[in-house]
């Protein structure tokens, strides 16, 4: 970048020293023309302070700005020192309004009980101090912008203010002008300075020249310095911008990313600073290289002074925003200044200018002034109203600007509508005074200009740009929704007028939708192109709530309702004026009735699903029926040209269309029609579509002769002739023409009639309350199956307030079942409600219906009831709809019923269907219920006119002349082919009987009616036969299922993940309680040393899972292997900060006690022949290669890294462990040398070997050779005890441990190979010991088999793996290990580490396992391996004792135990005394032996336990009974099992002379002092187990934390995806460019990068905004896991979509923790990816 000439930085510094804001202010006070003076000051200083290119430190710029530019303003305003003056301005009393402006991602709370609408929200502080905390609330995260409504009385029905914002004195608030509280001088100066500054800011922000400045601001000397300014647009992608910048201004990728990020955030960013030409060059390149595909990026070359002034203008606006927070008076003054009309009159105030230029400004500028508007005008009660008026006046213009603009709405001033329109009093004021409702609707309609010849919207011709515009214009509907969200409590005459005006405008809008997107049935050819349908449905969906709200408003005022109804009627008659024209009139007759209509066939002519005008009318009509006007219908409201026939015509066509689609008649019209039909019934649309069509049919039918209604329905269903001509049906059947199609149509039509008569749960149609409707919806959902809260919510329509009413009724119909550790809470229907089940519930889909039917029949069978599902008792109809019931007994319907019943008499006619019959039976039952109900309510006093029961005894007329309906039913009752319907027919006949008796009785005396809902007695015998038959069928079905099951077995685990998981857990649980496999033995069980027992010549027979052959495990036999997964782990790490060392140079021989990174091995326990496994693995490899050629991408496992899935359980594996035979019994013939003898001999041997090795590598020996003990063959080569096959497998696993553990490429020559094998053995053992300890499980016998097998084979493998490595290497390791404890004479190993830096268990394992390499050379026959093991244990234990004493005794509370000192305590004290002798005052003075011993005992216990595990598995020694439980005596049992005295101090005491010098040597290592003085990592024992971090109980605390979290890389930016590491509690900025880093050559996101430092490649995170747990393994694998947070309904809320308060479920969190501690994360990811292939495609590494 070029360095332009400019003032040296020192110039500014000099200014700094001499500048006095006070003096400047005094000058201003004294001057004549303030504006001129201020401008002169700004002209001089603004470019100097803010025009420094990119070079000046931000901090200093900020200081200069404060001192030289802002401070004078404050001095002037206050007439003195601001620090003193400002606080004085604060007026007494708390702030009345909170007004906190939300940051992106900050939690907001809304009370579902008290908020006026869902946009009323509180900030967290206010919420916690409010009454709503104890109400039902909803929590969401803010998208940024908007403010806290605390203190706004209109926003809350109750509790408008929190404790912090309760106004001290309410009267003052409303009465007094706050300006009068200011000192008059301040008031005057505020007016003048506010006007100047605001004017200045507005001028600059709306300034359009690039090279000029407003008058008075021109600098004295113009410098040739410019910025090349890049502006944001929503067209170019991040990548395009970054690429272009790198090219145009030749910056690094990183700088380009930072530029692009800022441009995206602030809307503009200078990308180059320099002279004019230099900047023009860059501009040219940017424009050229982005103009190819689209319009070019916007770039301007701007003079630096102009940019500086614009920057300052923003700072000045922020300053104004801050200063007015001090006083309501100042705020009021600023408001007055802002809204004061300018010189050009209307629309020329400063605020108007800002708003009208909004779409021209860049994002950053918009944000700043929007924020100022929120802090000023919107916080002042009086001016909010005035501002609202300005906003409404400019509304149309602002909206058109916004629609042309390409920025998101949140960056547009139009977004402020939510702050204004949601205040009901303002909204109503604007409606009355500014005609807001009409303005919004008109603006909206104006924007959608594309119409067809009839003036209807036409979306299918939209270009991409128009579609985009359509997307933006929808926000207007949102504004309309705000305005209408709460109906007025009372109406003024003006409001009525304006609302009706708005309503009329709305009808105009609906008329443009009526009949849009018409469809015509496609015959012959399939349609060529799917027609556009989504736009129309989007519109419908968006308007749904508006339409409902309009009706709500109407319903609150009778006058408005009647007027609206009239307007709607006239709109509809205009729409339908041409409907019957040109159609051919016809006359239909059936069952003795005749009706006139016209010919129209849905299947041949145009039909549209969009009928909003009709539907609105239906809604209004139903509302009218609830008022007392209803009784005067239709006299007072003549239908005009609209006969009932016309009213039902269009809705009926639409319903027939649905039926025909169901019947498959519209297949050739493609998916668009299917989708439309789907949405028509969908919960999001049905309220204002399907439901209203049904309502309209009810309206029509209630006004018509029922026979006429039915005939028209028949005719529109194109079924009239099927029922009118006797033999037509038969002829039709014989012709076999689309019979199935016609059957479906008949079914659909019968269903429609059931609904028209039966659906009475809309208030106004039936006599019900609104909640009854909700209850019925819930009930029918729960009749399908128990459901979770969220499922129920989804099935119910939401109102404009996002409420369903669910919570208000759910407890009355359902009981809640809590969730377990998996799954979710469920609601179950209370049994007493199942009698309200209606099989033909209108909102059931066909699938729902059959599921519900099955569930209900099953329930009834379980209760021992018959399986008839008769209709429930319906609520009574409202008077205007009362005549609907006559449909049930109309002659036409009886004829239909008779016809179907007659067809049903023929068993296999094919001319009828079960569904058809079922529906007819249902209709008959409904009629009988109606008659019974009427009889009951009449009480015998009146004559009941509903005489269905007598009508069905009449013989039928045409077409079925056979017999009466009743007779037909009786004949069908015993028909064998109607077995399924038998119960229902029986029910009907019983009912007929009951009614007959009642009628007879009531004719005599009025006795109460018997409630024969169900026949009291059923034919039991027949039932039994029936059950038997069904049982037989069930058996057959079971068998079939079983067969399928075995077919599916292969994929069983995948598909039943959870079940599988459960059964595994059960198995593990069972293992805990089952008696231990090893036989309990006496207390003298010992696992190590010459006296150890067990081991054995036991034969071990295993079966290969691949070839099913049995095989004995032998060293020389065929190799057998165990599938295993090996991974690096930091689960036990006490130090995550230790950087990963260069793997090539890392020396793993000494494990640090902080266990920072370990290698863990797990196995599913499945055994294979090595050869079988190889074949399997090769096949997997080949398959993978072929697959990769076809489609790129990963599998859940990485074959190249040796990963595969266990062929049996599909568990993720990456290696195999060879199975080796058990250890032999100890050689009891050899004597057991004492520690001293053994140590002497061993050090001699070691020294001799060491010297030989050195000689071999360096040639000549420099020193005298140490004596070689006799019988020790330095050059002896022992025989390998394993066959080549077994040896090869030993190699395989060693290499995997090496490769994974060090993250290096395989290298068989590397001396570290055996170390890694031992390491994974030791680490795995340690991690399992911790788990057992923390879960309080016994040390032995509680592990699941697979873990037991894994540990056993892992240990036996490690004790043999030295045979695969060069013996010299292993010997060298042993010598180095030994030298930590003992001085190996003459050896030149100077680098022995400090013993405090060595984990003693690892040392024990390594030295025991490497000792064999030394022992194999000893042919003296005088010592056994076993005694060596015991002595090594002895030595290491003493070393560990000392380690514990040195590190872990300080800091314990000093609490002395009274009473006598025990032997242990005395000896501990003694040893501690000796250590203090060696180390002096490094060690604290602890005199209490009791305390010391307690520390030692606790500190050493984990070591002893892991040692016991180790020797148990190595020597196959059965554990003593005490260790199989957790009872007392554990310590003693443990010591004795390890062959140690239970007073461990005796180990030291009995060999003092030998050990004393060793201890001295350990303590003298320079590292010891260093560690103890805090120079290294001090690890205390026992090491505390790692847990996942503590999470807060309330999820919103996390959200709040995350909202204040800023990206650590991009200077204070809010992070978009804050993600919490559950292991260390670190918050990360995930999934974003800013925080990508390079790890091993790949760019990875913050999470992946973090896993490499924190979890050795494994990570567990909580994505806070999504409420989702993320597991990551390596770079390519990951999965999401349910979070441990549940709402009160026992459900998680991924994505925080529902917003119910979430609370921590500790059981679930423990489950996650256990997964992690068991090293199960990688496996969970593997299973998840296997089950869901889409997970594989996610780019995990960028998270
Ligand atoms: Zn607040
Ligand atoms: Zn508050
Ligand atoms: Zn509340
Ligand atoms: Zn096999
Ligand atoms: Zn397996
Ligand atoms: Zn972490
Ligand atoms: Zn970041």
PDB file of C-alpha atoms and ligand atoms in Angstrom, residues 1136 1621-1626 1628 1650-1651 1653-1655 1660-1661, ligand 6:
ATOM      1  CA  UNK A1136      -4.875 -29.110  28.219  1.00  0.00           C
ATOM      2  CA  UNK A1621     -16.788 -26.322  24.426  1.00  0.00           C
ATOM      3  CA  UNK A1622     -18.324 -28.631  26.993  1.00  0.00           C
ATOM      4  CA  UNK A1623     -14.936 -29.997  27.969  1.00  0.00           C
ATOM      5  CA  UNK A1624     -13.137 -26.810  28.957  1.00  0.00           C
ATOM      6  CA  UNK A1625     -15.850 -24.147  28.875  1.00  0.00           C
ATOM      7  CA  UNK A1626     -14.227 -22.118  26.115  1.00  0.00           C
ATOM      8  CA  UNK A1628     -15.806 -20.151  20.257  1.00  0.00           C
ATOM      9  CA  UNK A1650     -10.242 -26.279  19.121  1.00  0.00           C
ATOM     10  CA  UNK A1651     -10.687 -30.041  19.200  1.00  0.00           C
ATOM     11  CA  UNK A1653      -5.820 -28.546  21.209  1.00  0.00           C
ATOM     12  CA  UNK A1654      -8.502 -29.401  23.716  1.00  0.00           C
ATOM     13  CA  UNK A1655      -9.648 -32.894  22.880  1.00  0.00           C
ATOM     14  CA  UNK A1660     -18.151 -31.876  22.382  1.00  0.00           C
ATOM     15  CA  UNK A1661     -19.815 -28.520  21.922  1.00  0.00           C
TER      16      UNK A1661
HETATM   17 ZN1  LIG B   6     -12.247 -27.167  25.050  1.00  0.00          ZN
END
